[in-house]
PDB file of C-alpha atoms and ligand atoms in Angstrom:
ATOM      1  CA  MET O   1     -20.495 -10.961 -14.980  1.00 53.00           C
ATOM      2  CA  SER O   2     -17.832  -8.198 -15.529  1.00 70.00           C
ATOM      3  CA  SER O   3     -16.065  -7.100 -18.444  1.00 85.00           C
ATOM      4  CA  ALA O   4     -12.886  -8.030 -17.240  1.00 93.00           C
ATOM      5  CA  PRO O   5     -11.610 -10.786 -16.017  1.00 95.00           C
ATOM      6  CA  TYR O   6     -10.515  -8.962 -12.181  1.00 97.00           C
ATOM      7  CA  THR O   7     -12.880  -6.799  -9.559  1.00 98.00           C
ATOM      8  CA  VAL O   8     -10.893  -5.228  -7.378  1.00 98.00           C
ATOM      9  CA  VAL O   9     -13.586  -4.739  -3.863  1.00 98.00           C
ATOM     10  CA  GLY O  10     -12.140  -0.738  -2.404  1.00 98.00           C
ATOM     11  CA  THR O  11     -11.791   2.029  -2.467  1.00 98.00           C
ATOM     12  CA  PRO O  12      -9.351   3.650  -4.002  1.00 98.00           C
ATOM     13  CA  PHE O  13      -8.677   5.448  -0.449  1.00 98.00           C
ATOM     14  CA  SER O  14      -7.461   2.332   0.547  1.00 98.00           C
ATOM     15  CA  THR O  15      -3.798   2.070   0.861  1.00 98.00           C
ATOM     16  CA  PHE O  16      -4.317  -2.238   1.082  1.00 98.00           C
ATOM     17  CA  THR O  17      -6.677  -1.762  -2.330  1.00 98.00           C
ATOM     18  CA  ARG O  18      -4.081   0.569  -3.313  1.00 98.00           C
ATOM     19  CA  THR O  19      -0.938  -2.174  -3.853  1.00 98.00           C
ATOM     20  CA  ILE O  20      -3.570  -4.122  -5.133  1.00 98.00           C
ATOM     21  CA  THR O  21      -5.000  -1.973  -8.130  1.00 98.00           C
ATOM     22  CA  MET O  22      -0.732  -0.250  -8.567  1.00 98.00           C
ATOM     23  CA  GLY O  23      -0.489  -3.953  -9.282  1.00 98.00           C
ATOM     24  CA  LEU O  24      -2.155  -4.615 -11.870  1.00 98.00           C
ATOM     25  CA  GLN O  25      -1.617  -1.257 -13.086  1.00 98.00           C
ATOM     26  CA  HIS O  26       1.693  -2.645 -13.611  1.00 98.00           C
ATOM     27  CA  LYS O  27       0.876  -5.937 -15.394  1.00 98.00           C
ATOM     28  CA  GLY O  28      -1.114  -4.289 -17.084  1.00 98.00           C
ATOM     29  CA  LEU O  29      -3.755  -6.971 -15.780  1.00 97.00           C
ATOM     30  CA  LYS O  30      -7.722  -5.594 -17.151  1.00 97.00           C
ATOM     31  CA  TYR O  31      -9.573  -5.104 -14.511  1.00 98.00           C
ATOM     32  CA  GLU O  32     -13.259  -3.098 -12.475  1.00 98.00           C
ATOM     33  CA  GLN O  33     -12.880  -1.598  -9.349  1.00 98.00           C
ATOM     34  CA  ILE O  34     -16.381  -1.453  -6.896  1.00 98.00           C
ATOM     35  CA  ALA O  35     -15.463   1.880  -5.124  1.00 98.00           C
ATOM     36  CA  THR O  36     -16.465   0.595  -1.104  1.00 98.00           C
ATOM     37  CA  THR O  37     -15.369   2.147   1.938  1.00 98.00           C
ATOM     38  CA  PRO O  38     -14.160  -1.226   4.903  1.00 98.00           C
ATOM     39  CA  HIS O  39     -17.636  -3.137   6.464  1.00 98.00           C
ATOM     40  CA  SER O  40     -20.160  -1.457   3.833  1.00 98.00           C
ATOM     41  CA  GLU O  41     -23.146  -3.864   2.926  1.00 98.00           C
ATOM     42  CA  ILE O  42     -21.123  -4.304  -0.258  1.00 98.00           C
ATOM     43  CA  ALA O  43     -17.442  -4.901   1.483  1.00 98.00           C
ATOM     44  CA  GLN O  44     -18.835  -7.502   3.090  1.00 97.00           C
ATOM     45  CA  GLN O  45     -20.574  -9.500   0.256  1.00 97.00           C
ATOM     46  CA  TYR O  46     -16.817  -9.629  -0.313  1.00 97.00           C
ATOM     47  CA  HIS O  47     -14.942 -10.240   2.087  1.00 97.00           C
ATOM     48  CA  PRO O  48     -16.471 -12.555   5.585  1.00 96.00           C
ATOM     49  CA  LEU O  49     -14.324  -9.459   7.772  1.00 98.00           C
ATOM     50  CA  GLY O  50     -15.694  -6.533   5.426  1.00 98.00           C
ATOM     51  CA  PHE O  51     -12.322  -5.383   4.915  1.00 98.00           C
ATOM     52  CA  LEU O  52     -10.600  -4.327   1.575  1.00 98.00           C
ATOM     53  CA  PRO O  53      -9.367  -5.695  -0.586  1.00 98.00           C
ATOM     54  CA  THR O  54     -10.858  -8.615  -2.125  1.00 98.00           C
ATOM     55  CA  LEU O  55      -9.580  -9.505  -6.470  1.00 98.00           C
ATOM     56  CA  VAL O  56     -13.158 -10.761  -7.645  1.00 98.00           C
ATOM     57  CA  ILE O  57     -10.948 -13.473 -10.968  1.00 98.00           C
ATOM     58  CA  HIS O  58     -14.390 -13.952 -12.779  1.00 96.00           C
ATOM     59  CA  GLU O  59     -12.590 -17.168 -14.840  1.00 90.00           C
ATOM     60  CA  VAL O  60      -9.752 -19.877 -14.448  1.00 86.00           C
ATOM     61  CA  ASP O  61      -8.726 -21.958 -16.834  1.00 83.00           C
ATOM     62  CA  GLY O  62     -11.115 -21.465 -19.073  1.00 84.00           C
ATOM     63  CA  LYS O  63     -14.310 -21.597 -17.343  1.00 89.00           C
ATOM     64  CA  PRO O  64     -16.410 -18.463 -15.813  1.00 91.00           C
ATOM     65  CA  VAL O  65     -15.916 -18.976 -11.889  1.00 92.00           C
ATOM     66  CA  ASP O  66     -16.758 -15.838  -9.308  1.00 93.00           C
ATOM     67  CA  LEU O  67     -13.905 -16.687  -7.364  1.00 96.00           C
ATOM     68  CA  LYS O  68     -12.803 -13.708  -3.881  1.00 97.00           C
ATOM     69  CA  LEU O  69      -9.788 -13.521  -2.547  1.00 98.00           C
ATOM     70  CA  PHE O  70      -8.722 -12.130  -0.298  1.00 96.00           C
ATOM     71  CA  GLU O  71      -5.550 -11.287   1.825  1.00 97.00           C
ATOM     72  CA  SER O  72      -3.231  -8.368   0.088  1.00 98.00           C
ATOM     73  CA  GLN O  73       0.045 -10.486   0.317  1.00 98.00           C
ATOM     74  CA  ALA O  74      -2.137 -13.900  -0.889  1.00 98.00           C
ATOM     75  CA  ILE O  75      -3.360 -11.543  -3.591  1.00 98.00           C
ATOM     76  CA  VAL O  76      -0.196 -10.619  -4.946  1.00 98.00           C
ATOM     77  CA  ARG O  77       1.399 -14.116  -5.319  1.00 98.00           C
ATOM     78  CA  PHE O  78      -2.046 -14.663  -7.295  1.00 97.00           C
ATOM     79  CA  ILE O  79      -0.631 -11.879  -9.885  1.00 98.00           C
ATOM     80  CA  ASP O  80       2.642 -13.223  -9.992  1.00 97.00           C
ATOM     81  CA  ARG O  81       1.079 -17.021 -10.754  1.00 96.00           C
ATOM     82  CA  ILE O  82      -0.930 -15.214 -14.115  1.00 95.00           C
ATOM     83  CA  ALA O  83       1.921 -12.737 -14.907  1.00 97.00           C
ATOM     84  CA  PRO O  84       4.904 -12.942 -13.517  1.00 97.00           C
ATOM     85  CA  GLU O  85       6.507  -9.518 -16.148  1.00 97.00           C
ATOM     86  CA  PRO O  86       7.226  -7.619 -15.063  1.00 97.00           C
ATOM     87  CA  SER O  87       8.218  -9.005 -12.563  1.00 96.00           C
ATOM     88  CA  LEU O  88       7.699  -7.402  -9.064  1.00 97.00           C
ATOM     89  CA  HIS O  89      10.222  -9.257  -6.904  1.00 95.00           C
ATOM     90  CA  ALA O  90      14.039  -8.704  -6.378  1.00 92.00           C
ATOM     91  CA  THR O  91      17.387 -10.424  -8.257  1.00 82.00           C
ATOM     92  CA  SER O  92      18.213 -12.791  -5.587  1.00 67.00           C
ATOM     93  CA  GLY O  93      21.602 -14.654  -4.846  1.00 63.00           C
ATOM     94  CA  VAL O  94      23.603 -10.990  -4.886  1.00 66.00           C
ATOM     95  CA  ASP O  95      26.529 -11.883  -2.350  1.00 70.00           C
ATOM     96  CA  GLY O  96      24.636 -14.709  -0.632  1.00 69.00           C
ATOM     97  CA  ILE O  97      21.894 -12.269   0.894  1.00 75.00           C
ATOM     98  CA  PRO O  98      18.416 -13.889  -0.525  1.00 75.00           C
ATOM     99  CA  LEU O  99      17.173 -10.676  -1.498  1.00 82.00           C
ATOM    100  CA  GLU O 100      13.672 -12.518  -2.232  1.00 88.00           C
ATOM    101  CA  GLU O 101      13.131 -13.260   1.076  1.00 91.00           C
ATOM    102  CA  LYS O 102      14.061 -10.019   2.394  1.00 91.00           C
ATOM    103  CA  MET O 103      11.742  -8.074  -0.257  1.00 94.00           C
ATOM    104  CA  TRP O 104       8.862 -10.361   1.508  1.00 95.00           C
ATOM    105  CA  GLU O 105      10.183  -9.149   5.122  1.00 94.00           C
ATOM    106  CA  PHE O 106      10.223  -5.584   3.988  1.00 95.00           C
ATOM    107  CA  VAL O 107       5.832  -6.745   2.233  1.00 97.00           C
ATOM    108  CA  SER O 108       5.372  -7.952   5.516  1.00 98.00           C
ATOM    109  CA  LEU O 109       6.551  -5.102   8.445  1.00 98.00           C
ATOM    110  CA  THR O 110       4.623  -3.072   5.926  1.00 98.00           C
ATOM    111  CA  ALA O 111       1.456  -4.619   6.139  1.00 98.00           C
ATOM    112  CA  PHE O 112       1.424  -6.034   9.881  1.00 98.00           C
ATOM    113  CA  PHE O 113       4.048  -2.826  11.727  1.00 98.00           C
ATOM    114  CA  GLY O 114       3.284   0.127   8.917  1.00 98.00           C
ATOM    115  CA  PHE O 115      -0.475   0.188   8.673  1.00 98.00           C
ATOM    116  CA  PRO O 116      -0.778   0.681  12.082  1.00 98.00           C
ATOM    117  CA  THR O 117       1.887   3.229  13.276  1.00 98.00           C
ATOM    118  CA  VAL O 118       1.252   4.979   9.751  1.00 98.00           C
ATOM    119  CA  GLU O 119      -2.125   5.977   9.249  1.00 98.00           C
ATOM    120  CA  GLY O 120      -3.333   5.035  12.751  1.00 98.00           C
ATOM    121  CA  GLY O 121      -0.721   6.820  14.692  1.00 98.00           C
ATOM    122  CA  VAL O 122      -0.697  10.240  12.258  1.00 98.00           C
ATOM    123  CA  VAL O 123      -2.466  10.040   9.108  1.00 98.00           C
ATOM    124  CA  LYS O 124      -5.900   9.715  10.335  1.00 97.00           C
ATOM    125  CA  PRO O 125      -5.897  11.692  13.831  1.00 97.00           C
ATOM    126  CA  ARG O 126      -3.844  13.863  11.704  1.00 97.00           C
ATOM    127  CA  VAL O 127      -6.297  14.431   9.117  1.00 97.00           C
ATOM    128  CA  LYS O 128      -9.723  14.331  11.249  1.00 97.00           C
ATOM    129  CA  ALA O 129      -8.373  16.575  13.474  1.00 96.00           C
ATOM    130  CA  ILE O 130      -7.942  19.440  10.532  1.00 95.00           C
ATOM    131  CA  ASP O 131     -11.713  18.174   9.004  1.00 95.00           C
ATOM    132  CA  GLU O 132     -13.198  19.722  12.432  1.00 97.00           C
ATOM    133  CA  GLY O 133     -11.071  21.524  12.650  1.00 96.00           C
ATOM    134  CA  LYS O 134     -11.927  21.879  16.194  1.00 97.00           C
ATOM    135  CA  LEU O 135      -8.091  21.104  17.520  1.00 95.00           C
ATOM    136  CA  SER O 136      -4.619  23.665  16.787  1.00 95.00           C
ATOM    137  CA  ASP O 137      -2.146  22.818  15.094  1.00 95.00           C
ATOM    138  CA  ALA O 138      -0.162  22.335  18.827  1.00 96.00           C
ATOM    139  CA  GLU O 139      -2.745  20.236  20.636  1.00 97.00           C
ATOM    140  CA  VAL O 140      -3.091  17.644  18.089  1.00 96.00           C
ATOM    141  CA  ARG O 141       0.735  17.657  18.380  1.00 97.00           C
ATOM    142  CA  VAL O 142       0.657  16.761  21.348  1.00 97.00           C
ATOM    143  CA  GLN O 143      -1.928  14.108  20.266  1.00 96.00           C
ATOM    144  CA  ILE O 144       0.113  12.677  17.919  1.00 97.00           C
ATOM    145  CA  LYS O 145       3.074  12.548  20.135  1.00 97.00           C
ATOM    146  CA  ASP O 146       3.298   8.891  19.950  1.00 98.00           C
ATOM    147  CA  GLY O 147       2.614   8.142  17.556  1.00 98.00           C
ATOM    148  CA  VAL O 148       5.441  10.322  15.340  1.00 98.00           C
ATOM    149  CA  SER O 149       7.373   8.517  18.297  1.00 98.00           C
ATOM    150  CA  LYS O 150       6.646   4.938  16.496  1.00 98.00           C
ATOM    151  CA  LEU O 151       6.691   6.679  13.077  1.00 98.00           C
ATOM    152  CA  ARG O 152      10.147   7.261  13.468  1.00 98.00           C
ATOM    153  CA  GLU O 153      11.352   4.806  15.276  1.00 98.00           C
ATOM    154  CA  TYR O 154       9.911   2.935  12.096  1.00 98.00           C
ATOM    155  CA  LEU O 155      10.549   4.512   9.098  1.00 98.00           C
ATOM    156  CA  THR O 156      14.025   4.161  10.766  1.00 98.00           C
ATOM    157  CA  LEU O 157      14.202   0.688  10.530  1.00 97.00           C
ATOM    158  CA  MET O 158      12.482   0.685   6.708  1.00 97.00           C
ATOM    159  CA  GLU O 159      14.996   3.096   5.475  1.00 96.00           C
ATOM    160  CA  SER O 160      17.930   0.712   7.057  1.00 94.00           C
ATOM    161  CA  LEU O 161      16.989  -2.529   4.553  1.00 93.00           C
ATOM    162  CA  MET O 162      16.630  -0.297   1.358  1.00 94.00           C
ATOM    163  CA  SER O 163      19.020   0.110  -1.219  1.00 91.00           C
ATOM    164  CA  PRO O 164      21.124   3.222  -0.677  1.00 90.00           C
ATOM    165  CA  ASP O 165      19.603   4.243  -4.153  1.00 91.00           C
ATOM    166  CA  GLY O 166      17.002   4.080  -5.955  1.00 93.00           C
ATOM    167  CA  PHE O 167      13.728   1.748  -4.737  1.00 95.00           C
ATOM    168  CA  ALA O 168      13.559   0.023  -2.131  1.00 94.00           C
ATOM    169  CA  PHE O 169      14.927  -3.199  -3.639  1.00 93.00           C
ATOM    170  CA  GLY O 170      17.423  -1.251  -6.461  1.00 90.00           C
ATOM    171  CA  ASP O 171      17.334  -0.366  -9.594  1.00 90.00           C
ATOM    172  CA  HIS O 172      13.149  -1.567 -10.377  1.00 94.00           C
ATOM    173  CA  PRO O 173      10.269  -1.322  -8.278  1.00 97.00           C
ATOM    174  CA  THR O 174       9.104  -4.590  -6.379  1.00 97.00           C
ATOM    175  CA  TRP O 175       6.871  -5.664  -3.536  1.00 98.00           C
ATOM    176  CA  ALA O 176       8.065  -4.183  -1.315  1.00 97.00           C
ATOM    177  CA  ASP O 177       8.220   0.005  -2.550  1.00 98.00           C
ATOM    178  CA  PHE O 178       4.062  -1.788  -3.557  1.00 98.00           C
ATOM    179  CA  PHE O 179       2.501  -1.967  -0.500  1.00 98.00           C
ATOM    180  CA  LEU O 180       4.752   1.274   1.580  1.00 98.00           C
ATOM    181  CA  PHE O 181       3.639   3.609  -1.146  1.00 98.00           C
ATOM    182  CA  PRO O 182       0.457   4.504  -0.699  1.00 98.00           C
ATOM    183  CA  LEU O 183       1.014   4.719   3.296  1.00 98.00           C
ATOM    184  CA  LEU O 184       3.601   7.367   2.876  1.00 98.00           C
ATOM    185  CA  ALA O 185       1.757   9.416  -0.548  1.00 98.00           C
ATOM    186  CA  ASP O 186      -0.915   9.587   2.331  1.00 98.00           C
ATOM    187  CA  LEU O 187       2.226  10.622   5.447  1.00 98.00           C
ATOM    188  CA  ARG O 188       3.240  12.865   2.304  1.00 98.00           C
ATOM    189  CA  MET O 189      -0.331  15.001   2.881  1.00 97.00           C
ATOM    190  CA  VAL O 190       0.251  15.593   6.957  1.00 97.00           C
ATOM    191  CA  PRO O 191       2.101  18.509   7.940  1.00 97.00           C
ATOM    192  CA  GLU O 192       3.846  15.457  10.392  1.00 98.00           C
ATOM    193  CA  TRP O 193       6.335  14.909   6.423  1.00 98.00           C
ATOM    194  CA  ASP O 194       8.455  17.382   6.929  1.00 97.00           C
ATOM    195  CA  SER O 195       8.897  16.138  10.981  1.00 96.00           C
ATOM    196  CA  ASP O 196      12.332  14.247  11.585  1.00 96.00           C
ATOM    197  CA  ALA O 197      10.768  11.190  11.418  1.00 97.00           C
ATOM    198  CA  VAL O 198      11.104  11.045   7.855  1.00 98.00           C
ATOM    199  CA  GLY O 199      14.347  10.745   6.404  1.00 97.00           C
ATOM    200  CA  ASP O 200      16.166  11.608   3.313  1.00 97.00           C
ATOM    201  CA  ARG O 201      16.517   8.912   1.812  1.00 97.00           C
ATOM    202  CA  ILE O 202      12.830   7.930   2.373  1.00 98.00           C
ATOM    203  CA  LYS O 203      11.885  11.095   0.814  1.00 98.00           C
ATOM    204  CA  LYS O 204      13.988  10.686  -2.543  1.00 97.00           C
ATOM    205  CA  TRP O 205      12.799   7.874  -3.086  1.00 98.00           C
ATOM    206  CA  ILE O 206       9.115   8.865  -3.274  1.00 98.00           C
ATOM    207  CA  LYS O 207       9.503  11.424  -5.740  1.00 98.00           C
ATOM    208  CA  ARG O 208      11.103   8.202  -8.435  1.00 98.00           C
ATOM    209  CA  MET O 209       7.488   6.408  -6.598  1.00 98.00           C
ATOM    210  CA  ASP O 210       6.223   8.888  -8.125  1.00 98.00           C
ATOM    211  CA  GLU O 211       7.270   9.084 -12.269  1.00 98.00           C
ATOM    212  CA  LEU O 212       5.949   5.118 -12.205  1.00 98.00           C
ATOM    213  CA  PRO O 213       2.181   5.137 -14.563  1.00 98.00           C
ATOM    214  CA  ALA O 214       1.361   3.065 -12.174  1.00 98.00           C
ATOM    215  CA  VAL O 215       1.401   4.822  -9.046  1.00 98.00           C
ATOM    216  CA  LYS O 216      -0.342   8.382 -11.190  1.00 98.00           C
ATOM    217  CA  ALA O 217      -3.293   5.701 -12.958  1.00 98.00           C
ATOM    218  CA  THR O 218      -4.570   4.280  -9.536  1.00 98.00           C
ATOM    219  CA  ALA O 219      -3.503   8.383  -7.260  1.00 98.00           C
ATOM    220  CA  ALA O 220      -7.134   9.693  -8.337  1.00 98.00           C
ATOM    221  CA  GLY O 221      -9.446   8.957  -4.837  1.00 98.00           C
ATOM    222  CA  THR O 222      -7.060   9.026  -2.950  1.00 98.00           C
ATOM    223  CA  LEU O 223      -6.013  10.529   0.596  1.00 97.00           C
ATOM    224  CA  SER O 224      -2.647  11.888  -1.875  1.00 95.00           C
ATOM    225  CA  VAL O 225      -4.816  13.893  -3.711  1.00 95.00           C
ATOM    226  CA  GLY O 226      -6.984  15.500  -0.827  1.00 94.00           C
ATOM    227  CA  ALA O 227     -10.021  12.970  -1.399  1.00 95.00           C
ATOM    228  CA  ARG O 228     -12.081  11.020   1.115  1.00 93.00           C
ATOM    229  CA  PRO O 229     -13.798   7.823   1.788  1.00 88.00           C
TER     230      PRO O 229
HETATM  231  N1  LIG P   1      -4.758  -8.298   6.034  1.00 65.10           N
HETATM  232  C1  LIG P   1      -5.071  -7.042   4.818  1.00 65.10           C
HETATM  233  C2  LIG P   1      -6.432  -5.798   5.939  1.00 65.10           C
HETATM  234  C3  LIG P   1      -6.291  -4.970   5.271  1.00 65.10           C
HETATM  235  C4  LIG P   1      -6.893  -3.673   5.680  1.00 65.10           C
HETATM  236  O1  LIG P   1      -6.279  -3.611   7.131  1.00 65.10           O
HETATM  237  N2  LIG P   1      -8.049  -2.666   4.778  1.00 65.10           N
HETATM  238  C5  LIG P   1      -8.263  -1.835   5.375  1.00 65.10           C
HETATM  239  C6  LIG P   1      -8.273  -0.932   4.734  1.00 65.10           C
HETATM  240  S1  LIG P   1      -7.004  -0.220   3.585  1.00 65.10           S
HETATM  241  C7  LIG P   1      -9.717  -2.092   6.273  1.00 65.10           C
HETATM  242  O2  LIG P   1     -10.037  -2.809   5.698  1.00 65.10           O
HETATM  243  N3  LIG P   1      -9.592  -1.864   7.106  1.00 65.10           N
HETATM  244  C8  LIG P   1     -11.190  -2.066   8.164  1.00 65.10           C
HETATM  245  C9  LIG P   1     -10.883  -2.347   9.949  1.00 65.10           C
HETATM  246  O3  LIG P   1      -9.771  -1.483   9.958  1.00 65.10           O
HETATM  247  O4  LIG P   1     -11.413  -2.271  10.364  1.00 65.10           O
HETATM  248  C10 LIG P   1      -4.863  -7.415   3.879  1.00 65.10           C
HETATM  249  O5  LIG P   1      -4.015  -7.772   4.001  1.00 65.10           O
HETATM  250  O6  LIG P   1      -5.331  -7.572   3.221  1.00 65.10           O
END
């Protein structure tokens, strides 16, 4: 059995995995990490489809177990239940607006639309081209033109859902920030970050995020520091 109460299965390079490790760090929960890539033999052992992340829970109500929990939005519900503080929820009930649900709306928009738009449409093809070194910058721009246009549309929407200042939902970080950050920290590593697809609100927000201890503690092994899987 692991000496820590939880094991995260997933390479730090995986954005969904980083959301979970940021949450565990923020809440001071101890974990070990098995840094494996999607669909590896190890990933298949822990997740029926070989996806990342899986959280292995080693103890429930004092009883040793090795319970595998996957799907990041289910994992964050577990984390919230065992460690409600410091809260990663939005303050609800301001002016009758259900901010709590808007926060989960933001999370879902990030997981479902943000991941394929940011990673699949722009970051992955751009990093592949950089690593292979075969295409010119102009050729890559043509190749990912549609991806950048979808990125602009997506980020414009996300900016419109954010508070005008501070974190996505105001003065303290929430799961909304923790889902979006790993994607945009990757995006910052490619030239498209400096295109008109990325607005000033996002640029101010990411600087605020950079200050969080949970962000610093989970940077190693990510694209945001130049790593590869
Ligand atoms: N719905 C899953 C998605 C997780 C996911 O897409 N993880 C990526 C790594 S960041 C993955 O394992 N991808 C493998 C693939 O696309 O085949 C969750 O929320 O945990």
